[in-house]
Coordinates of C-alpha atoms in Angstrom, one line a residue:
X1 CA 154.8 137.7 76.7
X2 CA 158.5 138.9 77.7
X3 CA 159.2 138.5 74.1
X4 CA 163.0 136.7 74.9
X5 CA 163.0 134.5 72.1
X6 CA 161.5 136.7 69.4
X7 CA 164.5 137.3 67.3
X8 CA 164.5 140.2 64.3
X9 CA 167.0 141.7 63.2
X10 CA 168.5 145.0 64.3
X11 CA 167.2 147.2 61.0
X12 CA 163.8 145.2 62.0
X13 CA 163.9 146.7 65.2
X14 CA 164.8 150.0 64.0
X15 CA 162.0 150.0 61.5
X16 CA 159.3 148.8 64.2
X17 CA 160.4 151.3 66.8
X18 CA 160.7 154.1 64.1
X19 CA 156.7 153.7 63.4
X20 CA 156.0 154.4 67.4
X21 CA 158.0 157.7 66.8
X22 CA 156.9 159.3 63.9
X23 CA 153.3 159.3 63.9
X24 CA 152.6 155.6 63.5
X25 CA 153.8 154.8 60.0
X26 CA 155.7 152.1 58.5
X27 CA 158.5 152.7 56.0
X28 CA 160.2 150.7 54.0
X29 CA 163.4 151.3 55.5
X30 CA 166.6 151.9 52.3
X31 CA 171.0 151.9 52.4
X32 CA 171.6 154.3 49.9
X33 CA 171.0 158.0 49.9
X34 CA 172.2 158.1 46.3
X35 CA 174.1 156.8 43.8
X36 CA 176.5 159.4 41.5
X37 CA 178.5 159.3 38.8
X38 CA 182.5 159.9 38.2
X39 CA 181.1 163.7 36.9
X40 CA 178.7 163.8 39.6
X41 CA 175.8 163.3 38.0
X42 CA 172.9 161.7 40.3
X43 CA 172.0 158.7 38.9
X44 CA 169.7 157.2 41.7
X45 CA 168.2 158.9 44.7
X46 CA 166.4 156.5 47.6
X47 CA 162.9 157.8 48.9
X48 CA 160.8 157.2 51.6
X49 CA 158.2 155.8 50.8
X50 CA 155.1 154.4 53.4
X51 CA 153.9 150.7 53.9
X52 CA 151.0 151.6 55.8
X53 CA 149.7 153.2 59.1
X54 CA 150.0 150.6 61.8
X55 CA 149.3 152.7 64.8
X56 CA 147.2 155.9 65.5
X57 CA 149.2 159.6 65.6
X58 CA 147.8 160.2 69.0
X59 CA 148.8 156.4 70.3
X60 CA 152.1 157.2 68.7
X61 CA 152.5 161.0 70.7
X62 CA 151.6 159.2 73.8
X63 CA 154.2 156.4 73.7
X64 CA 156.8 158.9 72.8
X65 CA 156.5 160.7 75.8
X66 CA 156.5 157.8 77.8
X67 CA 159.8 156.8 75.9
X68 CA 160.8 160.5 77.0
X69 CA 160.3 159.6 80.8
X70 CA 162.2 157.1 80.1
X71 CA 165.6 159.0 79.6
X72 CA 164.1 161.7 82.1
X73 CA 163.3 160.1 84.8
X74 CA 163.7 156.1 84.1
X75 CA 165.9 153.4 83.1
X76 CA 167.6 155.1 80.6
X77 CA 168.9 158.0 82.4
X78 CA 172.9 157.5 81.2
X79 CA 171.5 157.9 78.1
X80 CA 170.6 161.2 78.2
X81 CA 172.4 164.2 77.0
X82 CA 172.4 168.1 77.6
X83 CA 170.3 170.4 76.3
X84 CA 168.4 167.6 74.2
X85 CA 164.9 166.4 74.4
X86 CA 165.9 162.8 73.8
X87 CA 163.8 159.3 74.2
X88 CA 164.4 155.6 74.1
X89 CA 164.0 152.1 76.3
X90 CA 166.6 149.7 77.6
X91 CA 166.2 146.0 76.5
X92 CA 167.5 143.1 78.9
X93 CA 166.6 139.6 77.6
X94 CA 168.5 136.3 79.2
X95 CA 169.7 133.7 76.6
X96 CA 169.6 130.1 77.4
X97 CA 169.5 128.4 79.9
X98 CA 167.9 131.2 83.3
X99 CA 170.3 129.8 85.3
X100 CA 173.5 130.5 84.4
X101 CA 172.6 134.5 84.4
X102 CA 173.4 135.1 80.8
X103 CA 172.0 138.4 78.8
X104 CA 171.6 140.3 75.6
X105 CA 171.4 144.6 77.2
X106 CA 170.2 147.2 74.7
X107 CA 169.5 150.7 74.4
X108 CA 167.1 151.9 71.0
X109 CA 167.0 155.8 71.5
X110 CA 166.7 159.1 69.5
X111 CA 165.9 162.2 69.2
X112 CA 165.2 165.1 69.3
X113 CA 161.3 164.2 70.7
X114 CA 159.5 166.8 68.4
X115 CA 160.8 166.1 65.3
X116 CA 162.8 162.8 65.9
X117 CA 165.7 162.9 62.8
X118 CA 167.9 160.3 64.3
X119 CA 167.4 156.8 65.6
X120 CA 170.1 154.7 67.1
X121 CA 170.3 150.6 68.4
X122 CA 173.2 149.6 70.5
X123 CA 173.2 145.9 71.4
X124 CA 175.5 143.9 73.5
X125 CA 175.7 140.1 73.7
X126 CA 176.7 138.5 77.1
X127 CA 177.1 141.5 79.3
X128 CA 175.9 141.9 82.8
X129 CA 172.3 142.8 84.0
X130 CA 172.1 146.8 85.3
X131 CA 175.9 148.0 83.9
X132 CA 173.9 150.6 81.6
X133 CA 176.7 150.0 79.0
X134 CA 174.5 150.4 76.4
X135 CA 172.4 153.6 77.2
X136 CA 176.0 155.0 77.7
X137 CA 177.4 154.0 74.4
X138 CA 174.0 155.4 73.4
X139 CA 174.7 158.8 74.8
X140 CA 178.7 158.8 73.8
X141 CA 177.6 158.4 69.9
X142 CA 174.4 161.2 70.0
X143 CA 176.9 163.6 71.7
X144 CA 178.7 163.7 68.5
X145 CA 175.9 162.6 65.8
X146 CA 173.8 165.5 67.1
X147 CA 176.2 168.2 66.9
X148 CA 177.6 167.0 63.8
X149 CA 173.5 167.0 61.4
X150 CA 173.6 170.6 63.4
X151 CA 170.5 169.2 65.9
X152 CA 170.1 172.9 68.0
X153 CA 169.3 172.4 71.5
X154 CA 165.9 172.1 72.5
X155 CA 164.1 175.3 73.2
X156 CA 162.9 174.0 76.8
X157 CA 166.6 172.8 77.2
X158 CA 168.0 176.4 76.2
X159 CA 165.1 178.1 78.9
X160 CA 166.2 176.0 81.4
X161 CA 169.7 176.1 80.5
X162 CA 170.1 179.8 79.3
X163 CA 172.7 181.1 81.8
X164 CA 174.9 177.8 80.7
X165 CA 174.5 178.1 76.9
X166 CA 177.1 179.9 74.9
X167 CA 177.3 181.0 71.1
X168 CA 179.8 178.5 69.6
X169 CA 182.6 180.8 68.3
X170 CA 184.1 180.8 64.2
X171 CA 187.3 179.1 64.1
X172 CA 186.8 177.7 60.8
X173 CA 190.0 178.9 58.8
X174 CA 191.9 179.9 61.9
X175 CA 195.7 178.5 63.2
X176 CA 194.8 175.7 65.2
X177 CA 196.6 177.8 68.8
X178 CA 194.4 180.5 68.1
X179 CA 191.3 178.3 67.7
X180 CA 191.6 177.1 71.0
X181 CA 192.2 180.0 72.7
X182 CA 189.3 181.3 71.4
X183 CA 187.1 178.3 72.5
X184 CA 189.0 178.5 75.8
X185 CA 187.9 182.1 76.0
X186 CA 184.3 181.3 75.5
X187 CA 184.2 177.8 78.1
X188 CA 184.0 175.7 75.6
X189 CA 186.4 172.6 74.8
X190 CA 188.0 170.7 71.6
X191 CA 188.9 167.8 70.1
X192 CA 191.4 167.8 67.1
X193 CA 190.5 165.2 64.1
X194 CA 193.3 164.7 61.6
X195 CA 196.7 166.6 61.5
X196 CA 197.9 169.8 60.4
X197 CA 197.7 173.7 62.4
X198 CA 194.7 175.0 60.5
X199 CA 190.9 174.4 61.4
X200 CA 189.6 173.2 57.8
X201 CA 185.9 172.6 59.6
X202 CA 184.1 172.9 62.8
X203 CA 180.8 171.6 64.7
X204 CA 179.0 172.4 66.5
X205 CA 179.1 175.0 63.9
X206 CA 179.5 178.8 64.3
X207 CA 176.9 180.6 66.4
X208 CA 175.0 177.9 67.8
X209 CA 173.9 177.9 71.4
X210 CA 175.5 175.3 73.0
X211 CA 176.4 174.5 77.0
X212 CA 179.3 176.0 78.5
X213 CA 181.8 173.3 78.6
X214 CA 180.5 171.4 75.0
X215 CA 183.7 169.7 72.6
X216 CA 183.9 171.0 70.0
X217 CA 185.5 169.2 67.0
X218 CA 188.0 170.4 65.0

């Protein structure tokens, strides 16, 4: 009934766990967005498309707030991260022999609650019961996969949050000193991806609220 020996794979899992998200339906899960040619010409575009229903919308709304509590107030706590509703469940399963104290830890998470648009599985093989290494691994990713498809805060999160949250300044275009002093003027941090002394890109982008204190990537 603990399920330790039932082995699928991790896009399995993904799939299965995606249906108790999103209303209860099965997709058939696909790699590639598209497929272009050397002119740019699309010619293939993957679609969603729906096995069948396997649970009920309202079964579906409950467990997802239960997978809510979960990051709340549960288990899955060092998962969480600011100003996002966010859900998910840890996974501990011993392998082999029960004796010799040996696991598989997990963390399946995503968010945002209301709309769920991203789904991540961390999984690691032979590390130590109660570390949380996965539901922080979890949270390290989201903090920059969020920001990054543009997620805005939550508007619960931004109530609670409001005298934290700051409008992300425009530094896109700017010398790379004057970028930061700008971000350092507004409470906000960076972190600097590739080389050169001119912002090319930014995000969070321009204007969004976001906490005082938030990296932003440059």
């Amino acid at each position: 009934s603990m399920g330790q020996s039932f082995n699928v794979t991790p896009l399995q899992l993904i799939t299965g766990f995606s249906a108790v998200i999103n209303g209860g339906y099965l997709l058939n899960p696909y790699l590639v967005s598209d497929i272009r040619s050397e002119l740019g010409e699309i010619l293939y575009t993957g679609k969603t498309s729906v096995r069948r229903q396997v649970i009920s919308e309202s079964a579906s709304k409950t467990v997802t707030q239960y997978l809510k509590k979960v990051i709340d107030d549960g288990t899955g706590k060092k998962a969480a991260v600011t100003g996002y509703d966010m859900g998910g469940k840890t996974g501990t399963a011993q392998k082999g022999n029960r004796k010799l104290d040996k696991y598989v830890v997990s963390f399946m998470g995503f968010a945002p609650v209301s709309h769920p648009e991203v789904v991540g599985l961390v999984v690691f093989d032979n590390l130590p019961d109660g570390t949380g290494a996965a539901s922080s691994a979890f949270k390290e990713m989201m903090e920059n996969i969020l920001p990054y498809m543009n997620i805005d805060v939550s508007v619960d999160a931004e109530v609670l949050e409001n005298e934290e949250l700051g409008a992300v300044p425009d530094v896109a275009g700017k010398d790379i000193y004057a970028a930061i002093s700008a971000l350092a003027q507004n409470d906000f941090g960076y972190d600097l991806i590739g080389v050169g002394n001119k912002v090319t890109s930014q995000y969070p982008k321009a204007g969004n609220n976001k906490q005082h204190g938030t990296t932003v990537k440059l």
